[in-house]
Tab-separated table of C-alpha atoms in Angstrom:
chain	number	residue	atom	x	y	z
A	1082	MET	CA	-0.356	0.020	0.140
A	1083	THR	CA	1.327	3.477	-0.507
A	1084	LEU	CA	0.522	6.445	1.778
A	1085	PHE	CA	0.112	10.087	0.421
A	1086	THR	CA	-0.734	13.278	2.688
A	1087	LYS	CA	-1.512	16.349	2.104
A	1088	ASP	CA	-0.786	19.528	4.354
A	1089	VAL	CA	-4.447	20.742	5.073
A	1090	ASP	CA	-6.129	19.026	7.813
A	1091	ASP	CA	-3.846	16.267	7.501
A	1092	ILE	CA	-5.763	14.226	5.122
A	1093	ILE	CA	-4.046	10.481	4.161
A	1094	PHE	CA	-4.917	8.714	1.209
A	1095	GLY	CA	-4.395	5.126	0.921
A	1096	CYS	CA	-4.275	2.872	-1.926
A	1097	THR	CA	-3.519	-0.221	-3.148
A	1098	ASN	CA	-2.445	1.029	-6.791
A	1099	GLU	CA	-0.452	3.928	-6.791
A	1100	GLU	CA	-2.484	5.435	-9.977
A	1101	LEU	CA	-5.431	5.737	-8.264
A	1102	SER	CA	-3.965	7.363	-5.330
A	1103	HIS	CA	-2.546	10.298	-7.304
A	1104	GLU	CA	-5.938	9.828	-8.998
A	1105	SER	CA	-8.172	11.062	-5.825
A	1106	GLY	CA	-5.330	13.296	-4.861
A	1107	ASP	CA	-6.091	15.549	-8.185
A	1108	MET	CA	-9.347	15.223	-7.919
A	1109	MET	CA	-9.234	17.365	-4.567
A	1110	PHE	CA	-6.755	19.132	-5.633
A	1111	ARG	CA	-9.279	20.736	-8.294
A	1112	GLU	CA	-12.255	20.868	-5.801
A	1113	PHE	CA	-9.617	22.524	-3.217
A	1114	GLU	CA	-7.149	24.841	-1.974
A	1115	MET	CA	-4.394	22.654	-1.132
A	1116	SER	CA	-1.405	20.923	-1.679
A	1117	LEU	CA	0.409	17.262	-2.255
A	1118	ILE	CA	3.181	16.437	0.094
A	1119	GLY	CA	4.187	12.992	-1.544
A	1120	GLU	CA	4.485	9.703	-0.043
A	1121	LEU	CA	3.383	9.586	3.571
A	1122	ASN	CA	6.684	9.862	5.988
A	1123	PHE	CA	5.383	11.593	9.012
A	1124	PHE	CA	2.254	11.871	10.515
A	1125	LEU	CA	1.253	13.618	13.671
A	1126	GLY	CA	4.429	12.262	15.267
A	1127	PHE	CA	4.912	9.424	13.793
A	1128	GLN	CA	6.993	7.929	11.487
A	1129	ILE	CA	6.109	5.777	8.584
A	1130	LYS	CA	8.183	3.452	6.541
A	1131	GLN	CA	6.637	1.531	3.946
A	1132	VAL	CA	8.912	-1.313	2.579
A	1133	MET	CA	8.393	-4.285	0.819
A	1134	GLY	CA	5.906	-6.332	2.304
A	1135	GLY	CA	4.321	-3.942	4.591
A	1136	ILE	CA	4.629	-0.745	6.939
A	1137	PHE	CA	6.553	0.138	9.648
A	1138	ILE	CA	4.829	2.685	12.542
A	1139	HIS	CA	7.228	4.775	15.296
A	1140	GLN	CA	7.230	7.475	17.495
A	1141	GLU	CA	11.439	7.903	17.614
A	1142	LYS	CA	11.604	11.446	16.955
A	1143	TYR	CA	8.155	12.297	19.083
A	1144	CYS	CA	9.292	10.160	22.020
A	1145	ARG	CA	13.376	11.640	22.171
A	1146	ASP	CA	12.134	15.356	21.768
A	1147	ARG	CA	9.411	15.364	23.947
A	1148	ARG	CA	11.450	13.313	26.844
A	1149	GLY	CA	13.842	15.373	26.640
A	1150	ARG	CA	11.709	18.303	28.254
A	1151	GLU	CA	9.463	16.217	30.496
A	1152	VAL	CA	12.666	14.783	32.432
A	1153	GLN	CA	16.200	14.811	32.220
A	1154	MET	CA	17.420	10.906	32.530
A	1155	GLY	CA	21.250	11.539	32.353
A	1156	ASP	CA	23.000	8.335	31.962
A	1157	CYS	CA	21.376	5.178	33.558
A	1158	LYS	CA	21.549	1.552	33.184
A	1159	PRO	CA	19.910	-0.241	30.468
A	1160	ILE	CA	16.449	-2.382	31.137
A	1161	SER	CA	14.717	-4.600	29.074
A	1162	THR	CA	11.010	-4.178	30.928
A	1163	PRO	CA	8.638	-1.170	31.568
A	1164	MET	CA	7.948	-2.371	35.248
A	1165	SER	CA	9.304	-4.741	37.965
A	1166	THR	CA	7.693	-8.103	38.290
A	1167	ASN	CA	7.624	-7.075	42.051
A	1168	GLU	CA	5.858	-3.382	41.514
A	1169	HIS	CA	2.689	-3.636	43.060
A	1170	LEU	CA	1.600	0.272	43.572
A	1171	ASP	CA	-0.593	1.240	45.737
A	1172	THR	CA	-2.001	4.917	46.721
A	1173	ASP	CA	0.414	5.067	49.080
A	1174	VAL	CA	-0.630	7.499	51.907
A	1175	ASP	CA	2.197	7.818	53.566
A	1176	GLY	CA	4.198	8.586	50.623
A	1177	LYS	CA	5.870	11.760	50.044
A	1178	PRO	CA	3.553	14.235	47.814
A	1179	ILE	CA	5.132	15.556	44.545
A	1180	ASP	CA	3.718	18.305	41.691
A	1181	GLN	CA	0.731	17.157	40.090
A	1182	SER	CA	1.393	18.879	37.260
A	1183	ASN	CA	4.716	17.903	36.356
A	1184	TYR	CA	3.660	13.861	36.664
A	1185	ARG	CA	0.229	14.726	34.608
A	1186	SER	CA	2.589	16.347	31.891
A	1187	MET	CA	4.833	13.204	32.217
A	1188	ILE	CA	1.551	10.774	31.783
A	1189	GLY	CA	0.294	12.421	28.589
A	1190	LEU	CA	3.811	12.343	26.807
A	1191	LEU	CA	3.513	8.008	27.644
A	1192	LEU	CA	-0.279	8.271	27.191
A	1193	TYR	CA	0.589	9.647	23.533
A	1194	LEU	CA	3.064	6.975	22.917
A	1195	THR	CA	0.738	3.944	23.592
A	1196	ALA	CA	-0.763	4.418	20.026
A	1197	SER	CA	2.568	2.350	18.547
A	1198	ARG	CA	4.059	1.287	21.575
A	1199	PRO	CA	1.717	-1.218	23.124
A	1200	ASP	CA	4.692	-2.692	25.361
A	1201	ILE	CA	4.098	-0.083	27.717
A	1202	MET	CA	0.148	0.372	27.506
A	1203	PHE	CA	-0.345	-1.864	30.771
A	1204	SER	CA	2.229	0.182	33.345
A	1205	VAL	CA	1.506	3.625	31.897
A	1206	CYS	CA	-2.754	3.121	32.723
A	1207	LEU	CA	-1.670	2.108	36.003
A	1208	CYS	CA	0.653	5.148	36.962
A	1209	ALA	CA	-1.656	6.969	34.897
A	1210	ARG	CA	-4.667	5.800	38.414
A	1211	PHE	CA	-2.864	8.010	40.650
A	1212	GLN	CA	-2.757	11.528	39.028
A	1213	ALA	CA	-5.120	12.733	40.961
A	1214	ALA	CA	-2.453	12.376	44.221
A	1215	PRO	CA	0.973	11.448	43.148
A	1216	LYS	CA	3.962	10.391	45.241
A	1217	GLU	CA	7.505	9.806	45.456
A	1218	SER	CA	6.888	6.187	44.581
A	1219	HIS	CA	4.405	6.843	40.909
A	1220	LEU	CA	7.067	8.948	39.883
A	1221	THR	CA	9.825	6.317	40.486
A	1222	VAL	CA	7.501	3.887	38.047
A	1223	VAL	CA	7.061	6.158	35.599
A	1224	LYS	CA	10.914	7.052	35.091
A	1225	ARG	CA	11.762	3.456	35.085
A	1226	ILE	CA	9.184	3.442	31.631
A	1227	LEU	CA	11.341	6.246	30.535
A	1228	TRP	CA	14.801	4.946	31.038
A	1229	TYR	CA	13.139	2.218	29.368
A	1230	LEU	CA	12.217	4.113	25.898
A	1231	LYS	CA	15.464	5.581	26.091
A	1232	HIS	CA	17.136	1.627	25.591
A	1233	THR	CA	14.702	0.786	22.907
A	1234	PRO	CA	13.642	4.411	21.178
A	1235	SER	CA	13.142	2.773	17.423
A	1236	ILE	CA	10.572	0.393	18.697
A	1237	GLY	CA	7.246	0.863	16.401
A	1238	LEU	CA	4.445	-2.012	14.991
A	1239	TRP	CA	5.134	-3.870	12.172
A	1240	TYR	CA	2.127	-4.107	9.426
A	1241	PRO	CA	3.047	-7.029	6.898
A	1242	GLU	CA	0.234	-8.109	4.427
A	1243	GLY	CA	-2.466	-10.009	6.222
A	1244	ALA	CA	-6.790	-10.679	6.355
A	1245	LYS	CA	-7.635	-12.647	8.843
A	1246	THR	CA	-8.706	-11.425	11.817
A	1247	LEU	CA	-8.098	-12.825	15.561
A	1248	GLY	CA	-8.647	-11.444	19.214
A	1249	TYR	CA	-6.785	-12.099	22.274
A	1250	SER	CA	-8.726	-11.407	25.978
A	1251	ASP	CA	-6.908	-11.709	29.542
A	1252	SER	CA	-7.275	-10.211	32.789
A	1253	ASP	CA	-5.317	-10.041	35.908
A	1254	PHE	CA	-8.148	-11.328	38.795
A	1255	ALA	CA	-8.278	-8.515	41.556
A	1256	GLY	CA	-4.615	-7.450	40.704
A	1257	TYR	CA	-5.255	-3.760	42.134
A	1258	ARG	CA	-4.726	-3.148	45.231
A	1259	VAL	CA	-6.210	-0.345	45.877
A	1260	ASP	CA	-9.988	-1.560	45.374
A	1261	ARG	CA	-9.215	-5.308	44.277
A	1262	LYS	CA	-11.040	-4.437	40.801
A	1263	SER	CA	-9.359	-6.936	38.505
A	1264	THR	CA	-7.235	-5.439	34.829
A	1265	SER	CA	-8.982	-6.543	31.227
A	1266	GLY	CA	-6.464	-7.132	28.677
A	1267	GLY	CA	-7.456	-7.051	24.902
A	1268	CYS	CA	-5.766	-7.145	21.796
A	1269	ASN	CA	-6.975	-7.808	18.030
A	1270	LEU	CA	-4.762	-8.954	14.846
A	1271	LEU	CA	-5.178	-8.518	11.329
A	1272	GLY	CA	-3.231	-11.073	9.782
A	1273	ARG	CA	0.160	-10.812	12.323
A	1274	SER	CA	-0.980	-6.910	12.574
A	1275	LEU	CA	-1.580	-5.424	15.911
A	1276	VAL	CA	-4.736	-3.321	15.025
A	1277	SER	CA	-5.896	-2.553	18.768
A	1278	TRP	CA	-5.049	-3.054	21.608
A	1279	SER	CA	-6.486	-1.987	25.843
A	1280	SER	CA	-5.661	-2.081	29.284
A	1281	LYS	CA	-8.252	-1.114	31.435
A	1282	LYS	CA	-9.660	-1.427	35.324
A	1283	GLN	CA	-13.102	-3.365	35.504
A	1284	ASN	CA	-15.970	-1.091	36.961
A	1285	CYS	CA	-16.594	-3.780	39.273
A	1286	VAL	CA	-14.932	-6.395	41.743
A	1287	ALA	CA	-15.029	-9.901	40.382
A	1288	LEU	CA	-15.795	-12.675	42.871
A	1289	SER	CA	-13.764	-15.393	40.790
A	1290	THR	CA	-11.169	-15.465	38.129
A	1291	ALA	CA	-13.590	-16.666	35.572
A	1292	GLU	CA	-15.718	-13.813	35.858
A	1293	ALA	CA	-12.852	-11.286	35.752
A	1294	LYS	CA	-11.840	-13.781	32.563
A	1295	TYR	CA	-15.811	-13.437	31.243
A	1296	ILE	CA	-15.921	-9.761	31.790
A	1297	ALA	CA	-12.690	-9.011	29.719
A	1298	VAL	CA	-13.778	-11.638	26.952
A	1299	GLY	CA	-17.357	-9.307	26.537
A	1300	ALA	CA	-14.841	-6.069	26.030
A	1301	CYS	CA	-12.661	-7.745	23.742
A	1302	CYS	CA	-15.988	-9.217	21.846
A	1303	ALA	CA	-17.295	-5.519	21.549
A	1304	GLN	CA	-14.295	-4.578	20.052
A	1305	ILE	CA	-14.422	-8.017	17.409
A	1306	LEU	CA	-17.585	-6.543	16.493
A	1307	TYR	CA	-16.497	-3.125	15.682
A	1308	MET	CA	-13.840	-4.117	13.730
A	1309	LYS	CA	-15.660	-6.449	11.821
A	1310	GLN	CA	-18.181	-3.967	10.515
A	1311	SER	CA	-15.130	-1.381	9.788
A	1312	LEU	CA	-13.487	-4.199	7.687
A	1313	LEU	CA	-17.259	-5.131	6.006
A	1314	ASP	CA	-17.301	-0.980	4.610
A	1315	PHE	CA	-14.059	-2.338	2.647
A	1316	GLY	CA	-15.779	-5.346	1.518
A	1317	VAL	CA	-13.969	-7.939	3.744
A	1318	VAL	CA	-16.238	-10.302	5.041
A	1319	CYS	CA	-15.163	-12.187	8.424
A	1320	VAL	CA	-17.304	-14.833	9.836
A	1321	SER	CA	-16.962	-16.437	13.464
A	1322	VAL	CA	-13.894	-14.812	14.384
A	1323	PRO	CA	-11.964	-16.705	16.927
A	1324	LEU	CA	-11.379	-15.079	20.715
A	1325	LEU	CA	-9.126	-16.556	22.545
A	1326	CYS	CA	-8.746	-17.003	26.028
A	1327	ASP	CA	-6.535	-18.974	28.750
A	1328	ASN	CA	-9.666	-19.416	31.322
A	1329	GLU	CA	-11.832	-23.087	30.253
A	1330	SER	CA	-14.309	-22.330	32.727
A	1331	ALA	CA	-14.985	-18.215	31.028
A	1332	ALA	CA	-15.262	-20.028	27.483
A	1333	LYS	CA	-17.358	-22.983	29.190
A	1334	ILE	CA	-19.963	-20.073	30.126
A	1335	ALA	CA	-20.371	-18.372	27.676
A	1336	LYS	CA	-21.442	-22.050	25.602
A	1337	ASN	CA	-23.977	-22.800	28.378
A	1338	PRO	CA	-27.457	-22.098	26.968
A	1339	PHE	CA	-28.484	-22.405	30.348
A	1340	GLN	CA	-28.218	-19.717	33.360
A	1341	HIS	CA	-27.393	-20.804	37.050
A	1342	SER	CA	-26.534	-19.248	40.159
A	1343	ARG	CA	-22.561	-18.748	39.162
A	1344	THR	CA	-23.689	-16.520	36.244
A	1345	LYS	CA	-27.097	-14.357	37.070
A	1346	HIS	CA	-24.428	-11.597	39.024
A	1347	ILE	CA	-22.723	-11.393	35.132
A	1348	ASP	CA	-26.438	-11.607	33.432
A	1349	ILE	CA	-25.643	-8.964	30.718
A	1350	HIS	CA	-22.031	-10.042	29.670
A	1351	HIS	CA	-23.427	-13.833	29.875
A	1352	HIS	CA	-26.614	-13.036	26.966
A	1353	PHE	CA	-23.965	-10.709	25.330
A	1354	LEU	CA	-21.268	-13.584	24.190
A	1355	ARG	CA	-23.953	-16.345	24.343
A	1356	ASP	CA	-25.692	-14.386	21.395
A	1357	HIS	CA	-22.886	-13.481	19.160
A	1358	GLU	CA	-21.362	-16.698	19.946
A	1359	ALA	CA	-24.623	-18.067	18.857
A	1360	LYS	CA	-24.875	-16.147	15.637
A	1361	GLY	CA	-21.573	-16.943	14.467
A	1362	ASP	CA	-19.919	-13.397	15.056
A	1363	ILE	CA	-17.060	-15.104	17.262
A	1364	THR	CA	-15.803	-18.416	18.679
A	1365	ILE	CA	-14.428	-18.412	21.790
A	1366	THR	CA	-11.534	-21.128	22.002
A	1367	GLY	CA	-8.915	-21.373	24.721
A	1368	VAL	CA	-5.560	-20.952	24.930
A	1369	ARG	CA	-2.764	-21.786	27.037
A	1370	SER	CA	-1.634	-19.342	29.180
A	1371	GLU	CA	1.935	-19.137	27.806
A	1372	GLU	CA	0.516	-18.063	24.157
A	1373	GLN	CA	-2.058	-15.710	25.538
A	1374	LEU	CA	-0.754	-13.165	24.078
A	1375	ALA	CA	-3.420	-9.936	25.827
A	1376	ASP	CA	-1.006	-11.017	29.348
A	1377	ILE	CA	1.424	-8.387	28.212
A	1378	PHE	CA	-1.923	-5.680	28.834
A	1379	THR	CA	-2.646	-7.355	32.588
A	1380	LYS	CA	0.600	-7.272	34.623
A	1381	PRO	CA	3.728	-7.039	34.813
A	1382	LEU	CA	6.115	-9.547	33.488
A	1383	GLY	CA	9.795	-10.763	33.394
A	1384	GLU	CA	12.214	-10.528	30.726
A	1385	GLU	CA	11.476	-13.460	28.529
A	1386	THR	CA	7.899	-13.895	28.919
A	1387	PHE	CA	8.138	-9.921	28.286
A	1388	CYS	CA	10.248	-9.760	25.528
A	1389	ARG	CA	8.830	-12.626	23.398
A	1390	LEU	CA	4.852	-11.798	23.694
A	1391	ARG	CA	6.321	-8.189	22.675
A	1392	SER	CA	8.161	-9.847	19.264
A	1393	GLU	CA	5.129	-11.989	18.473
A	1394	LEU	CA	2.744	-8.830	18.989
A	1395	ASN	CA	4.704	-7.379	15.763
A	1396	VAL	CA	6.446	-4.814	18.107
A	1397	LEU	CA	9.488	-4.694	16.601
A	1398	ASP	CA	13.081	-2.603	16.574
A	1399	TRP	CA	12.364	-0.399	13.241
A	1400	SER	CA	16.434	0.000	12.606
A	1401	ASN	CA	16.032	-3.534	11.569
A	1402	PHE	CA	14.292	-2.691	8.510
A	1403	MET	CA	16.559	0.068	7.479
């Protein structure tokens, strides 16, 4: 695919046929006062590298420029993960307060980077929960994320060719120490391309691992339905999209046509998933925990597991494509 950009209202033309892209651009040029800049390589802080077989998107320049303005890191030891597996953040009532505006500014920088850096999604979203009253312990974790970014600035998203839709859903049961709510994590792939991902604290306290996983599956299902409709606009029909969950109980609940005492408190989720499973929109399938790609969006991971999942999500170093 070839992408072109114009300098008015940041319009992007994308097409697998370069002639059609130019034809569309010329048509717009005749109707409006605008100019064709050329092949897209920079857009709103994103750097786009188009190569044979796919497109690579990263934010190395934005990361270097903004990080230098937000905080002076100096020389620091390279680290391979954005958060330690021993880190368990809470409100830290007795901790030393820090400047709220500076903390929020760093969180804003990091949240924008998650658009091309899914590997920091969980850690950034966790730190963002403490913006109302940040403490030194929270700032320490944020600085670790920045240290990680300093030594991995050229990592981004690789989009190879492919059209098969696939969803992964996971949760960390009662992992948030402040109120013991679980964190839902999910990601959806088109072929081997990561097109959507999320890490979000659930709205209610789950009473079991199966319930936490089931709620996460419901959120992932909603995103899959949105993707299916978007692809349909392009003439791509997706039937029975696999939704992979590593909890057997959660998968069985969706397939069970009867509601019992264990599912009454998740009545809406139960009927929502069961309905779309019956329609053939999704197929909830089991997956081994070590193959659960959404695990990276629910909890801190060790170096080996983190790097493996990051690679399997096609979050790679763009310098390897030069």
